[in-house]
PDB file of C-alpha atoms and ligand atoms in Angstrom:
ATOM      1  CA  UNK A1175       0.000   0.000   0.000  1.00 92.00           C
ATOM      2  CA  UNK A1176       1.026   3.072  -0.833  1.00 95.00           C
ATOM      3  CA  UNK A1177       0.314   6.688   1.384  1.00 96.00           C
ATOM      4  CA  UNK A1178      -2.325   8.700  -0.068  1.00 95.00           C
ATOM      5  CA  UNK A1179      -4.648  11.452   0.915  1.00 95.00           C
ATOM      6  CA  UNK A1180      -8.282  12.326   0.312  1.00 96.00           C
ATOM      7  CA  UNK A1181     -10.230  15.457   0.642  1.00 96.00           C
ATOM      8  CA  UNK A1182     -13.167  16.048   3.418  1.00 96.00           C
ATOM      9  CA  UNK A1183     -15.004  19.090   2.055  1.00 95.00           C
ATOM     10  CA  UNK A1184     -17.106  20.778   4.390  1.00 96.00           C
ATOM     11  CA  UNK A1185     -19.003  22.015   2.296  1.00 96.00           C
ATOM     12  CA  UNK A1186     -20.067  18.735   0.597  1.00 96.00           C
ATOM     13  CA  UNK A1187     -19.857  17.033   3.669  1.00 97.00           C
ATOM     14  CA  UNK A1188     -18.041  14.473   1.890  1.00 96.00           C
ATOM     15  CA  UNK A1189     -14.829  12.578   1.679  1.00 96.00           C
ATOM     16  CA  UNK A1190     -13.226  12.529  -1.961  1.00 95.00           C
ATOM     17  CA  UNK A1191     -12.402  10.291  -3.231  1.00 93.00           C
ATOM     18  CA  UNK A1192     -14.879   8.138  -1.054  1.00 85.00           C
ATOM     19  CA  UNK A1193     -13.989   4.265  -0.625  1.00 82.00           C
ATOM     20  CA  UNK A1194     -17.564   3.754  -0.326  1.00 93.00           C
ATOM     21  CA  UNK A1195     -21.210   5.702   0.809  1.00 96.00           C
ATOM     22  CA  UNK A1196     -23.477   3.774   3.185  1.00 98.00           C
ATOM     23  CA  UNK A1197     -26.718   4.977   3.239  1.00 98.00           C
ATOM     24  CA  UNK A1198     -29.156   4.174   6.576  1.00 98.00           C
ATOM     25  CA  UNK A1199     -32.751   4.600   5.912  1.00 98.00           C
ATOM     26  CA  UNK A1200     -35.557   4.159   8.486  1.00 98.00           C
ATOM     27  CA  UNK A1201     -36.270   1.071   6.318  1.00 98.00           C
ATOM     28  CA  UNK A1202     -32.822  -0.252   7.818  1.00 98.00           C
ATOM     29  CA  UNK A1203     -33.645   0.790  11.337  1.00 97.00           C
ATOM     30  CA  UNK A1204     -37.068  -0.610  11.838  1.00 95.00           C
ATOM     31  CA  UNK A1205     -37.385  -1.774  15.467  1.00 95.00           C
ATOM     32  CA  UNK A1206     -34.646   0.444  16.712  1.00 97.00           C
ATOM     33  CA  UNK A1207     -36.937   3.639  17.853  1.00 98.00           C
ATOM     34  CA  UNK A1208     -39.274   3.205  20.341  1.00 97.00           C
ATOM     35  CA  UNK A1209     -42.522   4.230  18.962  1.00 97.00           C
ATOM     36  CA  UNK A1210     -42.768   1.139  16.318  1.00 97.00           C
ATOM     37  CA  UNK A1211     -46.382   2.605  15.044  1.00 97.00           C
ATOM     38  CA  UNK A1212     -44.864   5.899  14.308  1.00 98.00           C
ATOM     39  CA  UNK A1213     -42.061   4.677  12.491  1.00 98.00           C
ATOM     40  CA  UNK A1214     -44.565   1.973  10.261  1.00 98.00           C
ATOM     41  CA  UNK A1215     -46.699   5.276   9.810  1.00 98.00           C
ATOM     42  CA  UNK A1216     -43.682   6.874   8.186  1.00 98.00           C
ATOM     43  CA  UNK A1217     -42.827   3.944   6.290  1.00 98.00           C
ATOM     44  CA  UNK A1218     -46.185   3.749   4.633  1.00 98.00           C
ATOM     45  CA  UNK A1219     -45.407   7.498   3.175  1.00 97.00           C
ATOM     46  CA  UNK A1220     -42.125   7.644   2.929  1.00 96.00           C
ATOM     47  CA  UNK A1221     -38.397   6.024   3.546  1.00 98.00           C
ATOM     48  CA  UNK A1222     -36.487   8.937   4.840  1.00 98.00           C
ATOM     49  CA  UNK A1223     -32.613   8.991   4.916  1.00 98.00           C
ATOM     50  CA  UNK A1224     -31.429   9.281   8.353  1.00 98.00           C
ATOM     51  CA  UNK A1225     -27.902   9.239   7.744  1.00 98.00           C
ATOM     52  CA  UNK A1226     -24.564   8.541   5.367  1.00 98.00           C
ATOM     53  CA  UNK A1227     -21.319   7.766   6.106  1.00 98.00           C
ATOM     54  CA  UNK A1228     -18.485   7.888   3.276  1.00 97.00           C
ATOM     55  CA  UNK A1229     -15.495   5.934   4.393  1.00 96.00           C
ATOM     56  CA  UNK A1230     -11.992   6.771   3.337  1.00 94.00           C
ATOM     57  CA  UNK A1231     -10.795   3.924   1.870  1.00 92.00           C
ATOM     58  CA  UNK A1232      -8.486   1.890   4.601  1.00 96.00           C
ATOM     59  CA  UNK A1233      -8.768  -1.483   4.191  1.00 95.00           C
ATOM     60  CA  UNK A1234     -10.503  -2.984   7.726  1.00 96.00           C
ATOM     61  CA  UNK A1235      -7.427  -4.923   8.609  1.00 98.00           C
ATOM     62  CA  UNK A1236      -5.032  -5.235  11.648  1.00 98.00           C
ATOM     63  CA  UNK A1237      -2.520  -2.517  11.701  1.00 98.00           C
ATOM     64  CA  UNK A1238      -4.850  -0.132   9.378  1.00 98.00           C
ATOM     65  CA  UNK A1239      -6.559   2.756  10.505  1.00 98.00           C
ATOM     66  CA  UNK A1240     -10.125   3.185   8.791  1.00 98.00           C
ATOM     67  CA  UNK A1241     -11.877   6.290   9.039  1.00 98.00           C
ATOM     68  CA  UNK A1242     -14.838   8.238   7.826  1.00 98.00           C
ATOM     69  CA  UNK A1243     -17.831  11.177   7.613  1.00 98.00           C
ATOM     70  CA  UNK A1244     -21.153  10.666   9.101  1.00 98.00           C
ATOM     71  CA  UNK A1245     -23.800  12.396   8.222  1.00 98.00           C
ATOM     72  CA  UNK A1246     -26.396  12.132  10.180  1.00 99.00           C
ATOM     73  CA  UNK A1247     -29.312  14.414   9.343  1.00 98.00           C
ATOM     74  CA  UNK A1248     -31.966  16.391  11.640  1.00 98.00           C
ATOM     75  CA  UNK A1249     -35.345  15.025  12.312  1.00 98.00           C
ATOM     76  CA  UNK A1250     -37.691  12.777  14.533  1.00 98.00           C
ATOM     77  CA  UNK A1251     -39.778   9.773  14.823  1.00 98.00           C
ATOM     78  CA  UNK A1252     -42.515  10.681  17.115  1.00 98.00           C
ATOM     79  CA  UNK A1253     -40.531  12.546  19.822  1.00 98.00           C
ATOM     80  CA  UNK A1254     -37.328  10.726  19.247  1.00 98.00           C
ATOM     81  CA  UNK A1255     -34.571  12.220  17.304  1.00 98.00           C
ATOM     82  CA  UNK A1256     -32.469  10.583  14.636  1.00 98.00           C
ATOM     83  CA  UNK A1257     -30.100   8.231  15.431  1.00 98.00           C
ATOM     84  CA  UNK A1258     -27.196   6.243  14.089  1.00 98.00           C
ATOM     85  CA  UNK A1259     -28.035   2.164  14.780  1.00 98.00           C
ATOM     86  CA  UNK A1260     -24.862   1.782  17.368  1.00 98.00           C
ATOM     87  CA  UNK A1261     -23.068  -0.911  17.607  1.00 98.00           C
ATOM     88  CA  UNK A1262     -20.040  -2.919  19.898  1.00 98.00           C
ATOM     89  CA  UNK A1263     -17.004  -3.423  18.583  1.00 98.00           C
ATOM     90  CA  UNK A1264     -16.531  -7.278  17.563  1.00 98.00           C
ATOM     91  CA  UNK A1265     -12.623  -6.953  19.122  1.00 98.00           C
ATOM     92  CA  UNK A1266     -13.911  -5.468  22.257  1.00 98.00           C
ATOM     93  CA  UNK A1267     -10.808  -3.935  23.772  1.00 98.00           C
ATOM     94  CA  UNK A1268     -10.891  -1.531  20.624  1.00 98.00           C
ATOM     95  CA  UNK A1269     -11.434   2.289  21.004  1.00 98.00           C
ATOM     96  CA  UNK A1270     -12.555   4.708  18.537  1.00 98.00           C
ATOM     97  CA  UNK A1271     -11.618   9.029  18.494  1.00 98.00           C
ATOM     98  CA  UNK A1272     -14.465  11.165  16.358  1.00 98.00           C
ATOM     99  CA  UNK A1273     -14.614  14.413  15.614  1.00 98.00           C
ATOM    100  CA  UNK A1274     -17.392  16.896  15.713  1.00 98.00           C
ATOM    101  CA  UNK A1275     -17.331  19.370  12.255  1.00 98.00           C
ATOM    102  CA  UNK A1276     -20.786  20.679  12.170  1.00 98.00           C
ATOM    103  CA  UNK A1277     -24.389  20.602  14.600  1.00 98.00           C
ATOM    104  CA  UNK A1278     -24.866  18.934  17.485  1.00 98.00           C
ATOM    105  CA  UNK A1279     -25.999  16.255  19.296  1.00 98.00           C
ATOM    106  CA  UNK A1280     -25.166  13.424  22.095  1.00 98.00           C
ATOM    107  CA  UNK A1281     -22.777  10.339  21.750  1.00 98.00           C
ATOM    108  CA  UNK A1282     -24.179   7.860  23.730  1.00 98.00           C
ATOM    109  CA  UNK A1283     -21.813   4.852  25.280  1.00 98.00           C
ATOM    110  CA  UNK A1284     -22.919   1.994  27.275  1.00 98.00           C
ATOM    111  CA  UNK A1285     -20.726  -1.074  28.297  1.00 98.00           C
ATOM    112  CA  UNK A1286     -22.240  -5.107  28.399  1.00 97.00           C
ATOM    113  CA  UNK A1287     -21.832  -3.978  32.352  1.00 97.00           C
ATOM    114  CA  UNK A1288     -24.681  -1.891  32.321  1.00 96.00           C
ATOM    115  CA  UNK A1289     -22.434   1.759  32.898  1.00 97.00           C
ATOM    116  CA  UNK A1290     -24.465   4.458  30.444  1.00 97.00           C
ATOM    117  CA  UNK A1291     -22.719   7.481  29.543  1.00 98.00           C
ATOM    118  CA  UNK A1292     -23.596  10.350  27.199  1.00 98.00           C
ATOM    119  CA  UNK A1293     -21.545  13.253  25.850  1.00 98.00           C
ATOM    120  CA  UNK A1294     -22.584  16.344  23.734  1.00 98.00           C
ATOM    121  CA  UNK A1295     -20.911  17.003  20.980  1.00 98.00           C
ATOM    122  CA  UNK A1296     -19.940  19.794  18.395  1.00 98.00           C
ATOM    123  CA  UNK A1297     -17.723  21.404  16.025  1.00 98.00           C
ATOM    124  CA  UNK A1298     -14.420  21.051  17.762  1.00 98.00           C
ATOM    125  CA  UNK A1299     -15.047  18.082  20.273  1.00 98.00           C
ATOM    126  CA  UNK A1300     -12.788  15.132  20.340  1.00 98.00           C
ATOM    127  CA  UNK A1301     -14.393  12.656  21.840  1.00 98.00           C
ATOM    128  CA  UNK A1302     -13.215   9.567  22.743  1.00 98.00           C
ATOM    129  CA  UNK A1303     -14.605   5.940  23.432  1.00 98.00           C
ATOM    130  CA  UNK A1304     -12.729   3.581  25.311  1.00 98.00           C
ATOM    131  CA  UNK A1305     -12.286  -0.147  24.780  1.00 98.00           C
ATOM    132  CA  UNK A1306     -15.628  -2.170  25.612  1.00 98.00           C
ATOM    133  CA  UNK A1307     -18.365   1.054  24.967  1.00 98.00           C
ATOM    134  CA  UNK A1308     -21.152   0.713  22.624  1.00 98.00           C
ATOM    135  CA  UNK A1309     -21.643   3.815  21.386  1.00 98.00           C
ATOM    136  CA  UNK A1310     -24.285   5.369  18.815  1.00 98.00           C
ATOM    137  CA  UNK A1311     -24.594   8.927  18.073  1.00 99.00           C
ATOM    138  CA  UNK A1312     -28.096  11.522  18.253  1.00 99.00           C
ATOM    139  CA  UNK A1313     -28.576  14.800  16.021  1.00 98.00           C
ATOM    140  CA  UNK A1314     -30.744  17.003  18.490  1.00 98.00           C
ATOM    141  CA  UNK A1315     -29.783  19.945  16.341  1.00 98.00           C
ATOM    142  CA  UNK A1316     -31.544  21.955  13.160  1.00 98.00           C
ATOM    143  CA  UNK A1317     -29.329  20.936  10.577  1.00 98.00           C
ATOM    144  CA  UNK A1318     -26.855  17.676   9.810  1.00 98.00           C
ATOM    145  CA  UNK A1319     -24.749  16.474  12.630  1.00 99.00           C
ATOM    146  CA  UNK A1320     -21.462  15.886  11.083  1.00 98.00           C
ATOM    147  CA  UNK A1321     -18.343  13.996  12.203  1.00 98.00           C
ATOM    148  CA  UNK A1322     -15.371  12.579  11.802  1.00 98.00           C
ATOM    149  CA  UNK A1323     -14.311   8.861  13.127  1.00 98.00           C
ATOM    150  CA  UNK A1324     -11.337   6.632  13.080  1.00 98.00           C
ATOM    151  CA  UNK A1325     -10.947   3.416  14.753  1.00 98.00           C
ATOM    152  CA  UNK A1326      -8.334   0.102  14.745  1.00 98.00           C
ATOM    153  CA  UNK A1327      -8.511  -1.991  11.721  1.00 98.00           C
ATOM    154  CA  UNK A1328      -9.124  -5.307  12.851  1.00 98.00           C
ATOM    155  CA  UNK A1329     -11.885  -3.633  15.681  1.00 98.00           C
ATOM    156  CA  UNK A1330     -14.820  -5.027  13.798  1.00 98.00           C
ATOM    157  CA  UNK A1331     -18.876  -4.059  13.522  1.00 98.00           C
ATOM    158  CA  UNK A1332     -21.335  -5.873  16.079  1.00 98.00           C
ATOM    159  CA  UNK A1333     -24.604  -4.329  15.466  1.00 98.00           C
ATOM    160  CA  UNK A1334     -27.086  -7.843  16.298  1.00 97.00           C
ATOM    161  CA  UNK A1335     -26.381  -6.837  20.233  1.00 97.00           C
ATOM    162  CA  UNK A1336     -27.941  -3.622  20.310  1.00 98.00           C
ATOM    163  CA  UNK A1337     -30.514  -4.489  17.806  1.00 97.00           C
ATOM    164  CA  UNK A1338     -31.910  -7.104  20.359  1.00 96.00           C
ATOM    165  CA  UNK A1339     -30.804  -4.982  23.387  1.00 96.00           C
ATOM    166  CA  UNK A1340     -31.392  -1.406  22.269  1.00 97.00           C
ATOM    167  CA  UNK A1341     -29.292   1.360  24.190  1.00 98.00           C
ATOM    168  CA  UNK A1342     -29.946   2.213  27.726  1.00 98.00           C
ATOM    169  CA  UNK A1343     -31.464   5.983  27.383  1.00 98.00           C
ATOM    170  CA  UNK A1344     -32.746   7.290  24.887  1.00 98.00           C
ATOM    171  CA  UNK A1345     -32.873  11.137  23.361  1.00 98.00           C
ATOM    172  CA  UNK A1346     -35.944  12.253  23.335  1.00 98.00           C
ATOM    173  CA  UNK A1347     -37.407  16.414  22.585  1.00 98.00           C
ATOM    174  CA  UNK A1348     -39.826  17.533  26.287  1.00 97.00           C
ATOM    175  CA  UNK A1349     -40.774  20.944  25.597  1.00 97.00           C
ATOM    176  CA  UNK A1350     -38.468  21.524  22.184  1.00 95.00           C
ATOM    177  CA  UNK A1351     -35.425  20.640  24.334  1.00 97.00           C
ATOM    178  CA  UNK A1352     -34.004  17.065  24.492  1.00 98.00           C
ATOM    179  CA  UNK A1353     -33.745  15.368  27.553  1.00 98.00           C
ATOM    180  CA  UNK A1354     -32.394  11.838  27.961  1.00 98.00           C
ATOM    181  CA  UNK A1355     -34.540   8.542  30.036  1.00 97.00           C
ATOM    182  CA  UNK A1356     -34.123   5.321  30.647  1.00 97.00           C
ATOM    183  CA  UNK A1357     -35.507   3.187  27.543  1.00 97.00           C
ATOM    184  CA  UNK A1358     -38.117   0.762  28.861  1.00 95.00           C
ATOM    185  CA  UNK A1359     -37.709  -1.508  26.134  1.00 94.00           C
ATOM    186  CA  UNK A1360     -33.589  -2.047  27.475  1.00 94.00           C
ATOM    187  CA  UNK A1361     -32.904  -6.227  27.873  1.00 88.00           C
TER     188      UNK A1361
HETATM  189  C1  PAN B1201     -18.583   5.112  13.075  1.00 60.40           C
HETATM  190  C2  PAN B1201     -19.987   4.596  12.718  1.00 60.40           C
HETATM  191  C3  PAN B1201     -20.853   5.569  11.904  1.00 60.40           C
HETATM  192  C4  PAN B1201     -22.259   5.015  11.636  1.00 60.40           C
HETATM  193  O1  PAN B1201     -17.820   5.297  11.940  1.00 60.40           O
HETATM  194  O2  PAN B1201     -19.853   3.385  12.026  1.00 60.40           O
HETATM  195  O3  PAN B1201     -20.971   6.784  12.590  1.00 60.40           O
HETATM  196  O4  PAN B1201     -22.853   4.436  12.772  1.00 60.40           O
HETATM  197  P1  PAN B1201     -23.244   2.883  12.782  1.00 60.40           P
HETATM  198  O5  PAN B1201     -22.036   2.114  12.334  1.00 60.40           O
HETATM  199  O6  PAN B1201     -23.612   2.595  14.182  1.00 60.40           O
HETATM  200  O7  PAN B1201     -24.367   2.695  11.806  1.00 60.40           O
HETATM  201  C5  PAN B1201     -17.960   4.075  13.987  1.00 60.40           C
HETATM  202  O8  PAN B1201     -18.267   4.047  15.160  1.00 60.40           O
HETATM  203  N1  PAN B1201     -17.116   3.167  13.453  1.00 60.40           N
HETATM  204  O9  PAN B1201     -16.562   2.229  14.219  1.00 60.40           O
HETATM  205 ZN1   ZN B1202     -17.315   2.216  16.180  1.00 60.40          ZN
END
């Protein structure tokens, strides 16, 4: 391999050239907000796009460091705002650094242990997750919520536990603001 560099425009809030663009619908995320009836409603009308994340083209292996852009963009289902899914890492003693660039919002963590921890974020905060946290990020701003994130090659995705556990709190708007609770539906 040979060193290279890419581009991260702001203003495209892109990486270029772009290894490759995932897209997350609420299609891919049914189950994972707590008002299920809301989100079929949605469904029924629409498919909205929640978020995208444009990786830079590091190879997921040992000794590599993969990064990329989310963008996660502003909205609700029912009083919940938009979230990425979350996940473990499969190598569990792997942490991860990101990097807020534009809005706001909360980066939620959560260990197998049961220890919850949320962080705000914005342009300008590093914020890092330690071996052993789940961690999924909120957009409780107006516009996208936009960061940076690079993690160990070999760390690995491991989505199935919190799509049968869910997270711990969730991020929900009281009054226009958001305000976090426990999420009855937690296993
Ligand atoms: C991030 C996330 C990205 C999308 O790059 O993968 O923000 O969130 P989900 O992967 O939970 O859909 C990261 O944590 N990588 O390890
Ligand atoms: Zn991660």
């Amino acid at each position: 391999m040979k060193p290279f560099a890419t581009t991260l425009s702001f203003a495209e809030r892109m990486i270029t050239p772009c290894g490759q663009r995932t897209e997350r619908r609420l299609s891919h995320m049914r189950g994972m907000y707590q008002d299920i009836a809301e989100t079929e409603a949605i469904l029924r009308r629409d498919d909205p796009l929640i978020y995208e994340v444009y990786a830079g083209g590091v190879p997921e292996k040992e000794g590599q460091l993969p990064h990329c852009l989310t963008v996660l963009y502003p909205g609700q289902v029912g009083d919940e705002y938009y979230m990425t899914k979350g996940h473990f890492h499969v190598a569990m003693d792997t942490a991860e650094i990101y990097l807020g660039l534009e809005g706001e919002g909360y980066l939620l963590m959560q260990t197998k242990e049961g220890d919850s921890q949320a962080l705000e974020m914005e342009r300008g905060t590093i914020a890092y997750i330690p071996p052993y946290w789940a961690h999924r990020t909120v957009n409780t701003g107006k516009g996208p919520f936009v960061f940076f994130a690079v993690w160990p090659g070999h760390a690995g995705h491991d989505y199935g536990t919190i799509e049968e556990s869910g997270f711990l709190k969730l991020v929900m708007e009281r009054d226009g603001q958001p305000v976090l609770i426990p999420n009855p539906r937690y296993r």
